[in-house]
């Protein structure tokens, strides 16, 4: 019997892709459609010893892809939930709360037309949902009156699970999407030809490159809490107001943890 059926529903996994040893994506079909906005998150869980172990995950898919819903995971070996989600494959089920949550959506309050989307590794998930939604709308003739600049940082190229998709979308729709992947350990990947440095190292540079002035730009920070804290400081010093900075913190790092 499903624990707390008033809160949860089952999601049947219909697709899985492993990007590396500790990064993977899944798509599932919930019992009831999940009505959400790009950038929001869903709370996933598994039953364990008569209780539900759960955690919030940003939704990768666009609402326009319903009924399927997609998530991007990073395995945390000592974590409470990801080691239990990791073995799941096509045909298996997991739990999901019936209501999505989150305010990390494209800014519709300030009137800003430019959006600077900064992330680390899995923090790109809500930005993929935003890009997919605008891409579908654009393909149907509704050209977005917006500019999305996605700056994604990782240690190694293999952590850019959605790089090809974002690069292809940016090439197809150069008027409203720019994508910049950057790695922090280029000396370990000598064949990497792209940008290098942490996200914080490049925020100011790409503000200049794409003319992301605070008067018409909203900044978004998603992923590692240290990047978010540093990024907030950089944006504030550049003139961004509190109302023009949105953040989504993914986890609390262990003491002494590196990128």
PDB file of N, CA and C in Angstrom, residues 80-185:
ATOM      1  N   UNK A  80      21.227  10.074   1.715  1.00  0.00           N
ATOM      2  CA  UNK A  80      20.084   9.294   2.174  1.00  0.00           C
ATOM      3  C   UNK A  80      19.243   8.760   1.022  1.00  0.00           C
ATOM      4  N   UNK A  81      19.182   9.504  -0.096  1.00  0.00           N
ATOM      5  CA  UNK A  81      18.260   9.127  -1.154  1.00  0.00           C
ATOM      6  C   UNK A  81      18.915   8.668  -2.457  1.00  0.00           C
ATOM      7  N   UNK A  82      19.913   9.376  -2.960  1.00  0.00           N
ATOM      8  CA  UNK A  82      20.433   9.013  -4.287  1.00  0.00           C
ATOM      9  C   UNK A  82      20.962   7.577  -4.379  1.00  0.00           C
ATOM     10  N   UNK A  83      21.574   6.996  -3.327  1.00  0.00           N
ATOM     11  CA  UNK A  83      21.971   5.583  -3.453  1.00  0.00           C
ATOM     12  C   UNK A  83      20.777   4.650  -3.651  1.00  0.00           C
ATOM     13  N   UNK A  84      19.588   5.073  -3.209  1.00  0.00           N
ATOM     14  CA  UNK A  84      18.386   4.262  -3.383  1.00  0.00           C
ATOM     15  C   UNK A  84      17.741   4.509  -4.747  1.00  0.00           C
ATOM     16  N   UNK A  85      17.950   5.702  -5.307  1.00  0.00           N
ATOM     17  CA  UNK A  85      17.423   5.998  -6.634  1.00  0.00           C
ATOM     18  C   UNK A  85      18.323   5.434  -7.736  1.00  0.00           C
ATOM     19  N   UNK A  86      19.619   5.359  -7.447  1.00  0.00           N
ATOM     20  CA  UNK A  86      20.595   4.992  -8.470  1.00  0.00           C
ATOM     21  C   UNK A  86      20.314   3.641  -9.137  1.00  0.00           C
ATOM     22  N   UNK A  87      19.884   2.606  -8.414  1.00  0.00           N
ATOM     23  CA  UNK A  87      19.653   1.307  -9.074  1.00  0.00           C
ATOM     24  C   UNK A  87      18.396   1.268  -9.935  1.00  0.00           C
ATOM     25  N   UNK A  88      17.527   2.249  -9.830  1.00  0.00           N
ATOM     26  CA  UNK A  88      16.247   2.196 -10.520  1.00  0.00           C
ATOM     27  C   UNK A  88      16.419   2.380 -12.029  1.00  0.00           C
ATOM     28  N   UNK A  89      15.659   1.578 -12.780  1.00  0.00           N
ATOM     29  CA  UNK A  89      15.717   1.654 -14.234  1.00  0.00           C
ATOM     30  C   UNK A  89      14.330   1.574 -14.836  1.00  0.00           C
ATOM     31  N   UNK A  90      14.278   1.419 -16.145  1.00  0.00           N
ATOM     32  CA  UNK A  90      12.998   1.377 -16.858  1.00  0.00           C
ATOM     33  C   UNK A  90      12.097   0.293 -16.276  1.00  0.00           C
ATOM     34  N   UNK A  91      10.867   0.672 -15.975  1.00  0.00           N
ATOM     35  CA  UNK A  91       9.906  -0.257 -15.395  1.00  0.00           C
ATOM     36  C   UNK A  91       9.772  -0.137 -13.891  1.00  0.00           C
ATOM     37  N   UNK A  92      10.792   0.420 -13.233  1.00  0.00           N
ATOM     38  CA  UNK A  92      10.719   0.628 -11.788  1.00  0.00           C
ATOM     39  C   UNK A  92       9.887   1.871 -11.474  1.00  0.00           C
ATOM     40  N   UNK A  93       9.543   2.028 -10.205  1.00  0.00           N
ATOM     41  CA  UNK A  93       8.757   3.187  -9.788  1.00  0.00           C
ATOM     42  C   UNK A  93       9.420   3.886  -8.608  1.00  0.00           C
ATOM     43  N   UNK A  94       9.114   5.157  -8.472  1.00  0.00           N
ATOM     44  CA  UNK A  94       9.524   5.948  -7.316  1.00  0.00           C
ATOM     45  C   UNK A  94       8.327   6.810  -6.921  1.00  0.00           C
ATOM     46  N   UNK A  95       8.440   7.464  -5.783  1.00  0.00           N
ATOM     47  CA  UNK A  95       7.350   8.311  -5.312  1.00  0.00           C
ATOM     48  C   UNK A  95       7.615   9.776  -5.651  1.00  0.00           C
ATOM     49  N   UNK A  96       6.546  10.527  -5.824  1.00  0.00           N
ATOM     50  CA  UNK A  96       6.661  11.957  -6.063  1.00  0.00           C
ATOM     51  C   UNK A  96       5.476  12.662  -5.394  1.00  0.00           C
ATOM     52  N   UNK A  97       5.767  13.737  -4.687  1.00  0.00           N
ATOM     53  CA  UNK A  97       4.673  14.524  -4.125  1.00  0.00           C
ATOM     54  C   UNK A  97       3.822  15.092  -5.254  1.00  0.00           C
ATOM     55  N   UNK A  98       2.534  15.243  -4.980  1.00  0.00           N
ATOM     56  CA  UNK A  98       1.596  15.624  -6.021  1.00  0.00           C
ATOM     57  C   UNK A  98       1.693  17.089  -6.418  1.00  0.00           C
ATOM     58  N   UNK A  99       2.306  17.913  -5.570  1.00  0.00           N
ATOM     59  CA  UNK A  99       2.377  19.336  -5.856  1.00  0.00           C
ATOM     60  C   UNK A  99       3.817  19.782  -6.110  1.00  0.00           C
ATOM     61  N   UNK A 100       4.085  20.447  -7.230  1.00  0.00           N
ATOM     62  CA  UNK A 100       5.419  21.023  -7.440  1.00  0.00           C
ATOM     63  C   UNK A 100       5.567  22.280  -6.599  1.00  0.00           C
ATOM     64  N   UNK A 101       6.773  22.717  -6.403  1.00  0.00           N
ATOM     65  CA  UNK A 101       7.011  23.929  -5.619  1.00  0.00           C
ATOM     66  C   UNK A 101       8.164  24.708  -6.241  1.00  0.00           C
ATOM     67  N   UNK A 102       8.389  25.892  -5.716  1.00  0.00           N
ATOM     68  CA  UNK A 102       9.548  26.672  -6.120  1.00  0.00           C
ATOM     69  C   UNK A 102       9.199  27.974  -6.817  1.00  0.00           C
ATOM     70  N   UNK A 103      10.027  28.980  -6.546  1.00  0.00           N
ATOM     71  CA  UNK A 103       9.875  30.306  -7.145  1.00  0.00           C
ATOM     72  C   UNK A 103      11.024  30.619  -8.104  1.00  0.00           C
ATOM     73  N   UNK A 104      11.850  29.597  -8.410  1.00  0.00           N
ATOM     74  CA  UNK A 104      13.019  29.796  -9.256  1.00  0.00           C
ATOM     75  C   UNK A 104      12.606  29.710 -10.727  1.00  0.00           C
ATOM     76  N   UNK A 105      11.745  30.611 -11.128  1.00  0.00           N
ATOM     77  CA  UNK A 105      11.222  30.660 -12.481  1.00  0.00           C
ATOM     78  C   UNK A 105      11.686  31.949 -13.150  1.00  0.00           C
ATOM     79  N   UNK A 106      11.511  32.039 -14.460  1.00  0.00           N
ATOM     80  CA  UNK A 106      11.934  33.252 -15.153  1.00  0.00           C
ATOM     81  C   UNK A 106      11.213  34.467 -14.585  1.00  0.00           C
ATOM     82  N   UNK A 107      11.976  35.489 -14.305  1.00  0.00           N
ATOM     83  CA  UNK A 107      11.477  36.725 -13.703  1.00  0.00           C
ATOM     84  C   UNK A 107      10.416  37.376 -14.600  1.00  0.00           C
ATOM     85  N   UNK A 108       9.216  37.491 -14.046  1.00  0.00           N
ATOM     86  CA  UNK A 108       8.136  38.141 -14.782  1.00  0.00           C
ATOM     87  C   UNK A 108       7.658  39.400 -14.065  1.00  0.00           C
ATOM     88  N   UNK A 109       8.396  39.804 -13.015  1.00  0.00           N
ATOM     89  CA  UNK A 109       7.961  40.941 -12.206  1.00  0.00           C
ATOM     90  C   UNK A 109       8.656  42.245 -12.584  1.00  0.00           C
ATOM     91  N   UNK A 110       9.948  42.182 -12.892  1.00  0.00           N
ATOM     92  CA  UNK A 110      10.722  43.408 -13.099  1.00  0.00           C
ATOM     93  C   UNK A 110      10.593  43.961 -14.513  1.00  0.00           C
ATOM     94  N   UNK A 111      10.163  43.129 -15.442  1.00  0.00           N
ATOM     95  CA  UNK A 111      10.125  43.552 -16.831  1.00  0.00           C
ATOM     96  C   UNK A 111      11.448  43.352 -17.547  1.00  0.00           C
ATOM     97  N   UNK A 112      12.435  42.761 -16.860  1.00  0.00           N
ATOM     98  CA  UNK A 112      13.736  42.515 -17.473  1.00  0.00           C
ATOM     99  C   UNK A 112      13.612  41.524 -18.628  1.00  0.00           C
ATOM    100  N   UNK A 113      14.317  41.796 -19.712  1.00  0.00           N
ATOM    101  CA  UNK A 113      14.298  40.925 -20.880  1.00  0.00           C
ATOM    102  C   UNK A 113      15.547  40.045 -20.968  1.00  0.00           C
ATOM    103  N   UNK A 114      16.535  40.314 -20.098  1.00  0.00           N
ATOM    104  CA  UNK A 114      17.771  39.536 -20.115  1.00  0.00           C
ATOM    105  C   UNK A 114      17.866  38.713 -18.835  1.00  0.00           C
ATOM    106  N   UNK A 115      18.324  37.484 -18.983  1.00  0.00           N
ATOM    107  CA  UNK A 115      18.388  36.557 -17.858  1.00  0.00           C
ATOM    108  C   UNK A 115      19.751  35.871 -17.862  1.00  0.00           C
ATOM    109  N   UNK A 116      20.516  36.072 -16.797  1.00  0.00           N
ATOM    110  CA  UNK A 116      21.858  35.500 -16.676  1.00  0.00           C
ATOM    111  C   UNK A 116      21.765  34.285 -15.768  1.00  0.00           C
ATOM    112  N   UNK A 117      21.849  33.084 -16.351  1.00  0.00           N
ATOM    113  CA  UNK A 117      21.585  31.829 -15.658  1.00  0.00           C
ATOM    114  C   UNK A 117      22.903  31.118 -15.360  1.00  0.00           C
ATOM    115  N   UNK A 118      23.336  31.153 -14.100  1.00  0.00           N
ATOM    116  CA  UNK A 118      24.630  30.602 -13.698  1.00  0.00           C
ATOM    117  C   UNK A 118      24.394  29.330 -12.889  1.00  0.00           C
ATOM    118  N   UNK A 119      25.186  28.279 -13.178  1.00  0.00           N
ATOM    119  CA  UNK A 119      24.969  27.018 -12.477  1.00  0.00           C
ATOM    120  C   UNK A 119      26.252  26.226 -12.336  1.00  0.00           C
ATOM    121  N   UNK A 120      26.181  25.211 -11.474  1.00  0.00           N
ATOM    122  CA  UNK A 120      27.212  24.181 -11.376  1.00  0.00           C
ATOM    123  C   UNK A 120      26.546  22.831 -11.633  1.00  0.00           C
ATOM    124  N   UNK A 121      27.117  22.035 -12.500  1.00  0.00           N
ATOM    125  CA  UNK A 121      26.738  20.645 -12.814  1.00  0.00           C
ATOM    126  C   UNK A 121      25.207  20.452 -12.870  1.00  0.00           C
ATOM    127  N   UNK A 122      24.605  19.787 -11.865  1.00  0.00           N
ATOM    128  CA  UNK A 122      23.176  19.482 -11.921  1.00  0.00           C
ATOM    129  C   UNK A 122      22.317  20.728 -11.776  1.00  0.00           C
ATOM    130  N   UNK A 123      22.918  21.830 -11.373  1.00  0.00           N
ATOM    131  CA  UNK A 123      22.178  23.085 -11.255  1.00  0.00           C
ATOM    132  C   UNK A 123      21.678  23.616 -12.576  1.00  0.00           C
ATOM    133  N   UNK A 124      22.085  22.996 -13.678  1.00  0.00           N
ATOM    134  CA  UNK A 124      21.613  23.426 -14.993  1.00  0.00           C
ATOM    135  C   UNK A 124      20.186  22.949 -15.260  1.00  0.00           C
ATOM    136  N   UNK A 125      19.685  22.033 -14.445  1.00  0.00           N
ATOM    137  CA  UNK A 125      18.382  21.403 -14.700  1.00  0.00           C
ATOM    138  C   UNK A 125      17.252  22.409 -14.946  1.00  0.00           C
ATOM    139  N   UNK A 126      17.024  23.394 -14.072  1.00  0.00           N
ATOM    140  CA  UNK A 126      15.911  24.308 -14.336  1.00  0.00           C
ATOM    141  C   UNK A 126      16.108  25.150 -15.582  1.00  0.00           C
ATOM    142  N   UNK A 127      17.367  25.411 -15.940  1.00  0.00           N
ATOM    143  CA  UNK A 127      17.638  26.201 -17.143  1.00  0.00           C
ATOM    144  C   UNK A 127      17.320  25.406 -18.409  1.00  0.00           C
ATOM    145  N   UNK A 128      17.539  24.092 -18.350  1.00  0.00           N
ATOM    146  CA  UNK A 128      17.179  23.242 -19.481  1.00  0.00           C
ATOM    147  C   UNK A 128      15.663  23.279 -19.676  1.00  0.00           C
ATOM    148  N   UNK A 129      14.917  23.219 -18.577  1.00  0.00           N
ATOM    149  CA  UNK A 129      13.454  23.291 -18.662  1.00  0.00           C
ATOM    150  C   UNK A 129      13.012  24.610 -19.294  1.00  0.00           C
ATOM    151  N   UNK A 130      13.657  25.696 -18.899  1.00  0.00           N
ATOM    152  CA  UNK A 130      13.315  27.008 -19.470  1.00  0.00           C
ATOM    153  C   UNK A 130      13.633  27.052 -20.960  1.00  0.00           C
ATOM    154  N   UNK A 131      14.830  26.561 -21.333  1.00  0.00           N
ATOM    155  CA  UNK A 131      15.248  26.589 -22.729  1.00  0.00           C
ATOM    156  C   UNK A 131      14.359  25.696 -23.594  1.00  0.00           C
ATOM    157  N   UNK A 132      14.006  24.526 -23.084  1.00  0.00           N
ATOM    158  CA  UNK A 132      13.142  23.633 -23.857  1.00  0.00           C
ATOM    159  C   UNK A 132      11.777  24.276 -24.105  1.00  0.00           C
ATOM    160  N   UNK A 133      11.256  24.936 -23.089  1.00  0.00           N
ATOM    161  CA  UNK A 133       9.942  25.571 -23.227  1.00  0.00           C
ATOM    162  C   UNK A 133       9.983  26.678 -24.267  1.00  0.00           C
ATOM    163  N   UNK A 134      10.977  27.564 -24.172  1.00  0.00           N
ATOM    164  CA  UNK A 134      11.092  28.652 -25.137  1.00  0.00           C
ATOM    165  C   UNK A 134      11.391  28.129 -26.539  1.00  0.00           C
ATOM    166  N   UNK A 135      12.161  27.043 -26.628  1.00  0.00           N
ATOM    167  CA  UNK A 135      12.475  26.463 -27.930  1.00  0.00           C
ATOM    168  C   UNK A 135      11.223  25.945 -28.613  1.00  0.00           C
ATOM    169  N   UNK A 136      10.386  25.262 -27.857  1.00  0.00           N
ATOM    170  CA  UNK A 136       9.151  24.739 -28.442  1.00  0.00           C
ATOM    171  C   UNK A 136       8.237  25.876 -28.876  1.00  0.00           C
ATOM    172  N   UNK A 137       8.158  26.893 -28.042  1.00  0.00           N
ATOM    173  CA  UNK A 137       7.322  28.039 -28.389  1.00  0.00           C
ATOM    174  C   UNK A 137       7.870  28.742 -29.621  1.00  0.00           C
ATOM    175  N   UNK A 138       9.216  28.847 -29.685  1.00  0.00           N
ATOM    176  CA  UNK A 138       9.849  29.492 -30.829  1.00  0.00           C
ATOM    177  C   UNK A 138       9.617  28.696 -32.103  1.00  0.00           C
ATOM    178  N   UNK A 139       9.706  27.380 -32.008  1.00  0.00           N
ATOM    179  CA  UNK A 139       9.483  26.530 -33.180  1.00  0.00           C
ATOM    180  C   UNK A 139       8.049  26.624 -33.698  1.00  0.00           C
ATOM    181  N   UNK A 140       7.149  27.027 -32.808  1.00  0.00           N
ATOM    182  CA  UNK A 140       5.748  27.176 -33.205  1.00  0.00           C
ATOM    183  C   UNK A 140       5.437  28.596 -33.660  1.00  0.00           C
ATOM    184  N   UNK A 141       6.496  29.434 -33.749  1.00  0.00           N
ATOM    185  CA  UNK A 141       6.310  30.770 -34.284  1.00  0.00           C
ATOM    186  C   UNK A 141       6.293  31.890 -33.270  1.00  0.00           C
ATOM    187  N   UNK A 142       6.294  31.560 -31.986  1.00  0.00           N
ATOM    188  CA  UNK A 142       6.282  32.579 -30.933  1.00  0.00           C
ATOM    189  C   UNK A 142       7.716  32.880 -30.518  1.00  0.00           C
ATOM    190  N   UNK A 143       8.394  33.769 -31.247  1.00  0.00           N
ATOM    191  CA  UNK A 143       9.798  34.073 -30.966  1.00  0.00           C
ATOM    192  C   UNK A 143       9.906  34.817 -29.634  1.00  0.00           C
ATOM    193  N   UNK A 144      10.668  34.289 -28.673  1.00  0.00           N
ATOM    194  CA  UNK A 144      10.765  34.919 -27.351  1.00  0.00           C
ATOM    195  C   UNK A 144      11.413  36.305 -27.412  1.00  0.00           C
ATOM    196  N   UNK A 145      10.818  37.241 -26.703  1.00  0.00           N
ATOM    197  CA  UNK A 145      11.386  38.580 -26.582  1.00  0.00           C
ATOM    198  C   UNK A 145      12.276  38.608 -25.344  1.00  0.00           C
ATOM    199  N   UNK A 146      13.251  37.679 -25.302  1.00  0.00           N
ATOM    200  CA  UNK A 146      14.091  37.493 -24.130  1.00  0.00           C
ATOM    201  C   UNK A 146      15.496  37.112 -24.580  1.00  0.00           C
ATOM    202  N   UNK A 147      16.446  37.237 -23.672  1.00  0.00           N
ATOM    203  CA  UNK A 147      17.794  36.708 -23.891  1.00  0.00           C
ATOM    204  C   UNK A 147      18.173  35.881 -22.672  1.00  0.00           C
ATOM    205  N   UNK A 148      18.466  34.602 -22.891  1.00  0.00           N
ATOM    206  CA  UNK A 148      18.940  33.718 -21.834  1.00  0.00           C
ATOM    207  C   UNK A 148      20.412  33.429 -22.068  1.00  0.00           C
ATOM    208  N   UNK A 149      21.245  33.741 -21.096  1.00  0.00           N
ATOM    209  CA  UNK A 149      22.670  33.425 -21.146  1.00  0.00           C
ATOM    210  C   UNK A 149      22.950  32.390 -20.063  1.00  0.00           C
ATOM    211  N   UNK A 150      23.285  31.168 -20.462  1.00  0.00           N
ATOM    212  CA  UNK A 150      23.537  30.075 -19.518  1.00  0.00           C
ATOM    213  C   UNK A 150      25.043  29.887 -19.356  1.00  0.00           C
ATOM    214  N   UNK A 151      25.536  30.111 -18.148  1.00  0.00           N
ATOM    215  CA  UNK A 151      26.938  29.854 -17.797  1.00  0.00           C
ATOM    216  C   UNK A 151      26.951  28.660 -16.858  1.00  0.00           C
ATOM    217  N   UNK A 152      27.486  27.528 -17.333  1.00  0.00           N
ATOM    218  CA  UNK A 152      27.504  26.301 -16.529  1.00  0.00           C
ATOM    219  C   UNK A 152      28.934  25.907 -16.212  1.00  0.00           C
ATOM    220  N   UNK A 153      29.224  25.730 -14.933  1.00  0.00           N
ATOM    221  CA  UNK A 153      30.564  25.361 -14.490  1.00  0.00           C
ATOM    222  C   UNK A 153      30.588  23.918 -13.986  1.00  0.00           C
ATOM    223  N   UNK A 154      31.710  23.249 -14.237  1.00  0.00           N
ATOM    224  CA  UNK A 154      31.922  21.886 -13.751  1.00  0.00           C
ATOM    225  C   UNK A 154      33.416  21.670 -13.610  1.00  0.00           C
ATOM    226  N   UNK A 155      33.781  20.576 -12.982  1.00  0.00           N
ATOM    227  CA  UNK A 155      35.202  20.256 -12.868  1.00  0.00           C
ATOM    228  C   UNK A 155      35.737  19.677 -14.174  1.00  0.00           C
ATOM    229  N   UNK A 156      34.911  18.819 -14.825  1.00  0.00           N
ATOM    230  CA  UNK A 156      35.352  18.100 -16.017  1.00  0.00           C
ATOM    231  C   UNK A 156      34.271  18.150 -17.104  1.00  0.00           C
ATOM    232  N   UNK A 157      34.646  18.042 -18.372  1.00  0.00           N
ATOM    233  CA  UNK A 157      33.657  18.065 -19.452  1.00  0.00           C
ATOM    234  C   UNK A 157      32.596  16.976 -19.335  1.00  0.00           C
ATOM    235  N   UNK A 158      32.942  15.818 -18.778  1.00  0.00           N
ATOM    236  CA  UNK A 158      31.982  14.723 -18.701  1.00  0.00           C
ATOM    237  C   UNK A 158      30.780  15.066 -17.820  1.00  0.00           C
ATOM    238  N   UNK A 159      30.888  16.136 -17.039  1.00  0.00           N
ATOM    239  CA  UNK A 159      29.787  16.529 -16.160  1.00  0.00           C
ATOM    240  C   UNK A 159      28.748  17.402 -16.861  1.00  0.00           C
ATOM    241  N   UNK A 160      29.004  17.756 -18.130  1.00  0.00           N
ATOM    242  CA  UNK A 160      28.055  18.566 -18.885  1.00  0.00           C
ATOM    243  C   UNK A 160      27.053  17.653 -19.597  1.00  0.00           C
ATOM    244  N   UNK A 161      26.128  17.098 -18.843  1.00  0.00           N
ATOM    245  CA  UNK A 161      25.199  16.119 -19.398  1.00  0.00           C
ATOM    246  C   UNK A 161      24.308  16.691 -20.493  1.00  0.00           C
ATOM    247  N   UNK A 162      23.981  17.974 -20.416  1.00  0.00           N
ATOM    248  CA  UNK A 162      23.056  18.579 -21.376  1.00  0.00           C
ATOM    249  C   UNK A 162      23.767  19.573 -22.298  1.00  0.00           C
ATOM    250  N   UNK A 163      25.082  19.445 -22.383  1.00  0.00           N
ATOM    251  CA  UNK A 163      25.865  20.380 -23.199  1.00  0.00           C
ATOM    252  C   UNK A 163      25.449  20.334 -24.666  1.00  0.00           C
ATOM    253  N   UNK A 164      25.373  19.134 -25.260  1.00  0.00           N
ATOM    254  CA  UNK A 164      25.041  19.035 -26.686  1.00  0.00           C
ATOM    255  C   UNK A 164      23.669  19.622 -26.966  1.00  0.00           C
ATOM    256  N   UNK A 165      22.715  19.338 -26.100  1.00  0.00           N
ATOM    257  CA  UNK A 165      21.362  19.868 -26.295  1.00  0.00           C
ATOM    258  C   UNK A 165      21.352  21.389 -26.240  1.00  0.00           C
ATOM    259  N   UNK A 166      22.022  21.961 -25.245  1.00  0.00           N
ATOM    260  CA  UNK A 166      22.029  23.410 -25.101  1.00  0.00           C
ATOM    261  C   UNK A 166      22.801  24.076 -26.232  1.00  0.00           C
ATOM    262  N   UNK A 167      23.901  23.457 -26.652  1.00  0.00           N
ATOM    263  CA  UNK A 167      24.654  24.016 -27.773  1.00  0.00           C
ATOM    264  C   UNK A 167      23.822  23.985 -29.063  1.00  0.00           C
ATOM    265  N   UNK A 168      23.101  22.901 -29.272  1.00  0.00           N
ATOM    266  CA  UNK A 168      22.268  22.788 -30.469  1.00  0.00           C
ATOM    267  C   UNK A 168      21.129  23.811 -30.432  1.00  0.00           C
ATOM    268  N   UNK A 169      20.512  23.966 -29.264  1.00  0.00           N
ATOM    269  CA  UNK A 169      19.424  24.942 -29.141  1.00  0.00           C
ATOM    270  C   UNK A 169      19.947  26.356 -29.356  1.00  0.00           C
ATOM    271  N   UNK A 170      21.134  26.648 -28.790  1.00  0.00           N
ATOM    272  CA  UNK A 170      21.730  27.976 -28.952  1.00  0.00           C
ATOM    273  C   UNK A 170      22.083  28.234 -30.416  1.00  0.00           C
ATOM    274  N   UNK A 171      22.517  27.212 -31.136  1.00  0.00           N
ATOM    275  CA  UNK A 171      22.844  27.367 -32.553  1.00  0.00           C
ATOM    276  C   UNK A 171      21.585  27.567 -33.390  1.00  0.00           C
ATOM    277  N   UNK A 172      20.513  26.912 -32.995  1.00  0.00           N
ATOM    278  CA  UNK A 172      19.251  27.030 -33.719  1.00  0.00           C
ATOM    279  C   UNK A 172      18.556  28.351 -33.420  1.00  0.00           C
ATOM    280  N   UNK A 173      18.693  28.818 -32.163  1.00  0.00           N
ATOM    281  CA  UNK A 173      18.017  30.041 -31.727  1.00  0.00           C
ATOM    282  C   UNK A 173      19.025  31.032 -31.132  1.00  0.00           C
ATOM    283  N   UNK A 174      19.968  31.505 -31.942  1.00  0.00           N
ATOM    284  CA  UNK A 174      21.016  32.392 -31.404  1.00  0.00           C
ATOM    285  C   UNK A 174      20.494  33.737 -30.917  1.00  0.00           C
ATOM    286  N   UNK A 175      19.281  34.088 -31.321  1.00  0.00           N
ATOM    287  CA  UNK A 175      18.735  35.376 -30.910  1.00  0.00           C
ATOM    288  C   UNK A 175      18.340  35.447 -29.455  1.00  0.00           C
ATOM    289  N   UNK A 176      18.036  34.289 -28.850  1.00  0.00           N
ATOM    290  CA  UNK A 176      17.587  34.347 -27.451  1.00  0.00           C
ATOM    291  C   UNK A 176      18.322  33.399 -26.501  1.00  0.00           C
ATOM    292  N   UNK A 177      19.205  32.534 -26.992  1.00  0.00           N
ATOM    293  CA  UNK A 177      19.931  31.636 -26.093  1.00  0.00           C
ATOM    294  C   UNK A 177      21.427  31.635 -26.387  1.00  0.00           C
ATOM    295  N   UNK A 178      22.227  31.813 -25.327  1.00  0.00           N
ATOM    296  CA  UNK A 178      23.680  31.677 -25.383  1.00  0.00           C
ATOM    297  C   UNK A 178      24.078  30.677 -24.297  1.00  0.00           C
ATOM    298  N   UNK A 179      25.016  29.790 -24.631  1.00  0.00           N
ATOM    299  CA  UNK A 179      25.442  28.767 -23.662  1.00  0.00           C
ATOM    300  C   UNK A 179      26.953  28.746 -23.569  1.00  0.00           C
ATOM    301  N   UNK A 180      27.466  28.848 -22.327  1.00  0.00           N
ATOM    302  CA  UNK A 180      28.907  28.863 -22.087  1.00  0.00           C
ATOM    303  C   UNK A 180      29.243  27.824 -21.015  1.00  0.00           C
ATOM    304  N   UNK A 181      29.831  26.678 -21.403  1.00  0.00           N
ATOM    305  CA  UNK A 181      30.300  25.716 -20.407  1.00  0.00           C
ATOM    306  C   UNK A 181      31.748  26.030 -20.033  1.00  0.00           C
ATOM    307  N   UNK A 182      32.077  25.876 -18.763  1.00  0.00           N
ATOM    308  CA  UNK A 182      33.448  26.142 -18.319  1.00  0.00           C
ATOM    309  C   UNK A 182      33.881  25.082 -17.312  1.00  0.00           C
ATOM    310  N   UNK A 183      35.155  24.669 -17.400  1.00  0.00           N
ATOM    311  CA  UNK A 183      35.669  23.667 -16.458  1.00  0.00           C
ATOM    312  C   UNK A 183      36.726  24.293 -15.552  1.00  0.00           C
ATOM    313  N   UNK A 184      36.760  23.837 -14.316  1.00  0.00           N
ATOM    314  CA  UNK A 184      37.673  24.421 -13.334  1.00  0.00           C
ATOM    315  C   UNK A 184      39.011  23.686 -13.259  1.00  0.00           C
ATOM    316  N   UNK A 185      39.135  22.530 -13.934  1.00  0.00           N
ATOM    317  CA  UNK A 185      40.383  21.763 -13.889  1.00  0.00           C
ATOM    318  C   UNK A 185      40.876  21.436 -15.305  1.00  0.00           C
TER     319      UNK A 185
END
